[in-house]
């Protein structure tokens, strides 16, 4: 009886969401307080600006007394601008002349902005650059269901929702175009042409470096594929990328990997959903955060079908792993492999590192049974 109770206790494990039809909510929030530009109930598109604010401009320090050749305490006497004044880039803010104007030295503003301080102790002038506008867009098309005053808004839409295991590049959108005939196909550069500008291209088991370069060259919005070679990714980006946090890369292309590194057949369910929405306009983001608050890359395809599930921004699974759960292994040596949980031992077991941990048994797609730590798997949610 005691053993039966123990087996019913499951640790929370985050997983991937793969839904053909769901109500998706996205919180669109400013980094600092600002102005919300939409009202509750308003319909928005992918590029609709829902909120705007201004970040303080960059500070610039000018050693004015040194430039003028005067003592620091004299600086205020030769200033042509005072604290709080707005200035243009290159405008004279201080001037010193001697010998009846025959010798003249000036200090010019290094930016367009405002005089923030003038120090008689150091003889320096600090200027603040013009405020930097920050806009938050809707990201998905849908309806505003909540307005957060001075912060942002919550957007809701019915959509297909697919999370990947890894990605890079920021938020983008475009028409889905499935290039692969099957989830086993490799996406190569000769399959990509100028007609793919602005498109989200869907491959199968792998995308090559040359294909990524070609997609960027023609102006494609993004690429979705089962796997990617780590070396190809590094060569494409021009540097090694950390798998901890991504999404801010200036890659000229957003990429979502659904299965893992190497040649990995895209899950058939994922491929079928994407193929069924070929031609639909979609949003996607490559932002990934593995630790300290899981964030997954995603593809969101708004449609008019009745939603069967509900997905909140930063949603989490309420259930734990059970026998029969479909899981993906997220650590080597079976990284990216998918299988079903066949056994959940109650007792701690010793792994290769000599640590005693809770493990589970997974039957992989090829029938092989493997034992892995429970912390090294994630649930895959499908309809």
PDB file of N, CA and C in Angstrom, residues 259 264 328-338 352 364 368-372 376:
ATOM      1  N   UNK A 259      12.956  19.625 -32.436  1.00  0.00           N
ATOM      2  CA  UNK A 259      13.359  18.351 -31.829  1.00  0.00           C
ATOM      3  C   UNK A 259      14.704  18.392 -31.114  1.00  0.00           C
ATOM      4  N   UNK A 264      17.258  15.377 -36.981  1.00  0.00           N
ATOM      5  CA  UNK A 264      16.215  14.810 -36.133  1.00  0.00           C
ATOM      6  C   UNK A 264      14.857  14.989 -36.794  1.00  0.00           C
ATOM      7  N   UNK A 328      10.232  14.184 -23.905  1.00  0.00           N
ATOM      8  CA  UNK A 328      11.435  14.415 -24.687  1.00  0.00           C
ATOM      9  C   UNK A 328      12.608  14.490 -23.706  1.00  0.00           C
ATOM     10  N   UNK A 329      13.714  13.853 -24.045  1.00  0.00           N
ATOM     11  CA  UNK A 329      14.910  13.897 -23.202  1.00  0.00           C
ATOM     12  C   UNK A 329      15.681  15.171 -23.535  1.00  0.00           C
ATOM     13  N   UNK A 330      16.022  15.954 -22.511  1.00  0.00           N
ATOM     14  CA  UNK A 330      16.634  17.268 -22.727  1.00  0.00           C
ATOM     15  C   UNK A 330      18.083  17.314 -22.267  1.00  0.00           C
ATOM     16  N   UNK A 331      18.703  16.157 -22.098  1.00  0.00           N
ATOM     17  CA  UNK A 331      20.120  16.124 -21.744  1.00  0.00           C
ATOM     18  C   UNK A 331      20.741  14.881 -22.356  1.00  0.00           C
ATOM     19  N   UNK A 332      22.067  14.952 -22.656  1.00  0.00           N
ATOM     20  CA  UNK A 332      22.743  13.832 -23.277  1.00  0.00           C
ATOM     21  C   UNK A 332      22.748  12.608 -22.396  1.00  0.00           C
ATOM     22  N   UNK A 333      23.028  11.416 -22.974  1.00  0.00           N
ATOM     23  CA  UNK A 333      23.409  11.188 -24.377  1.00  0.00           C
ATOM     24  C   UNK A 333      22.217  10.995 -25.326  1.00  0.00           C
ATOM     25  N   UNK A 334      21.003  11.118 -24.823  1.00  0.00           N
ATOM     26  CA  UNK A 334      19.818  10.897 -25.666  1.00  0.00           C
ATOM     27  C   UNK A 334      19.089  12.208 -25.936  1.00  0.00           C
ATOM     28  N   UNK A 335      19.816  13.326 -25.927  1.00  0.00           N
ATOM     29  CA  UNK A 335      19.202  14.644 -26.088  1.00  0.00           C
ATOM     30  C   UNK A 335      18.315  14.704 -27.325  1.00  0.00           C
ATOM     31  N   UNK A 336      17.082  15.193 -27.118  1.00  0.00           N
ATOM     32  CA  UNK A 336      16.161  15.367 -28.231  1.00  0.00           C
ATOM     33  C   UNK A 336      15.320  14.157 -28.575  1.00  0.00           C
ATOM     34  N   UNK A 337      15.682  12.980 -28.023  1.00  0.00           N
ATOM     35  CA  UNK A 337      14.921  11.764 -28.341  1.00  0.00           C
ATOM     36  C   UNK A 337      13.564  11.805 -27.650  1.00  0.00           C
ATOM     37  N   UNK A 338      12.558  11.253 -28.334  1.00  0.00           N
ATOM     38  CA  UNK A 338      11.189  11.242 -27.830  1.00  0.00           C
ATOM     39  C   UNK A 338      10.778   9.815 -27.511  1.00  0.00           C
ATOM     40  N   UNK A 352      25.573   7.729 -13.661  1.00  0.00           N
ATOM     41  CA  UNK A 352      26.994   7.720 -14.008  1.00  0.00           C
ATOM     42  C   UNK A 352      27.830   8.681 -13.171  1.00  0.00           C
ATOM     43  N   UNK A 364      11.969   4.562 -26.257  1.00  0.00           N
ATOM     44  CA  UNK A 364      12.164   5.483 -27.360  1.00  0.00           C
ATOM     45  C   UNK A 364      11.382   5.033 -28.587  1.00  0.00           C
ATOM     46  N   UNK A 368      13.895   1.141 -28.099  1.00  0.00           N
ATOM     47  CA  UNK A 368      14.948   1.006 -27.096  1.00  0.00           C
ATOM     48  C   UNK A 368      14.494   1.572 -25.764  1.00  0.00           C
ATOM     49  N   UNK A 369      14.792   0.850 -24.674  1.00  0.00           N
ATOM     50  CA  UNK A 369      14.464   1.321 -23.337  1.00  0.00           C
ATOM     51  C   UNK A 369      15.701   1.943 -22.693  1.00  0.00           C
ATOM     52  N   UNK A 370      15.521   3.138 -22.143  1.00  0.00           N
ATOM     53  CA  UNK A 370      16.643   3.827 -21.496  1.00  0.00           C
ATOM     54  C   UNK A 370      16.200   4.339 -20.132  1.00  0.00           C
ATOM     55  N   UNK A 371      17.153   4.458 -19.218  1.00  0.00           N
ATOM     56  CA  UNK A 371      16.917   4.994 -17.885  1.00  0.00           C
ATOM     57  C   UNK A 371      17.541   6.381 -17.817  1.00  0.00           C
ATOM     58  N   UNK A 372      16.753   7.393 -17.458  1.00  0.00           N
ATOM     59  CA  UNK A 372      17.265   8.758 -17.380  1.00  0.00           C
ATOM     60  C   UNK A 372      16.736   9.429 -16.115  1.00  0.00           C
ATOM     61  N   UNK A 376      15.768  15.275 -16.340  1.00  0.00           N
ATOM     62  CA  UNK A 376      16.300  15.409 -17.697  1.00  0.00           C
ATOM     63  C   UNK A 376      15.262  15.142 -18.785  1.00  0.00           C
TER      64      UNK A 376
END
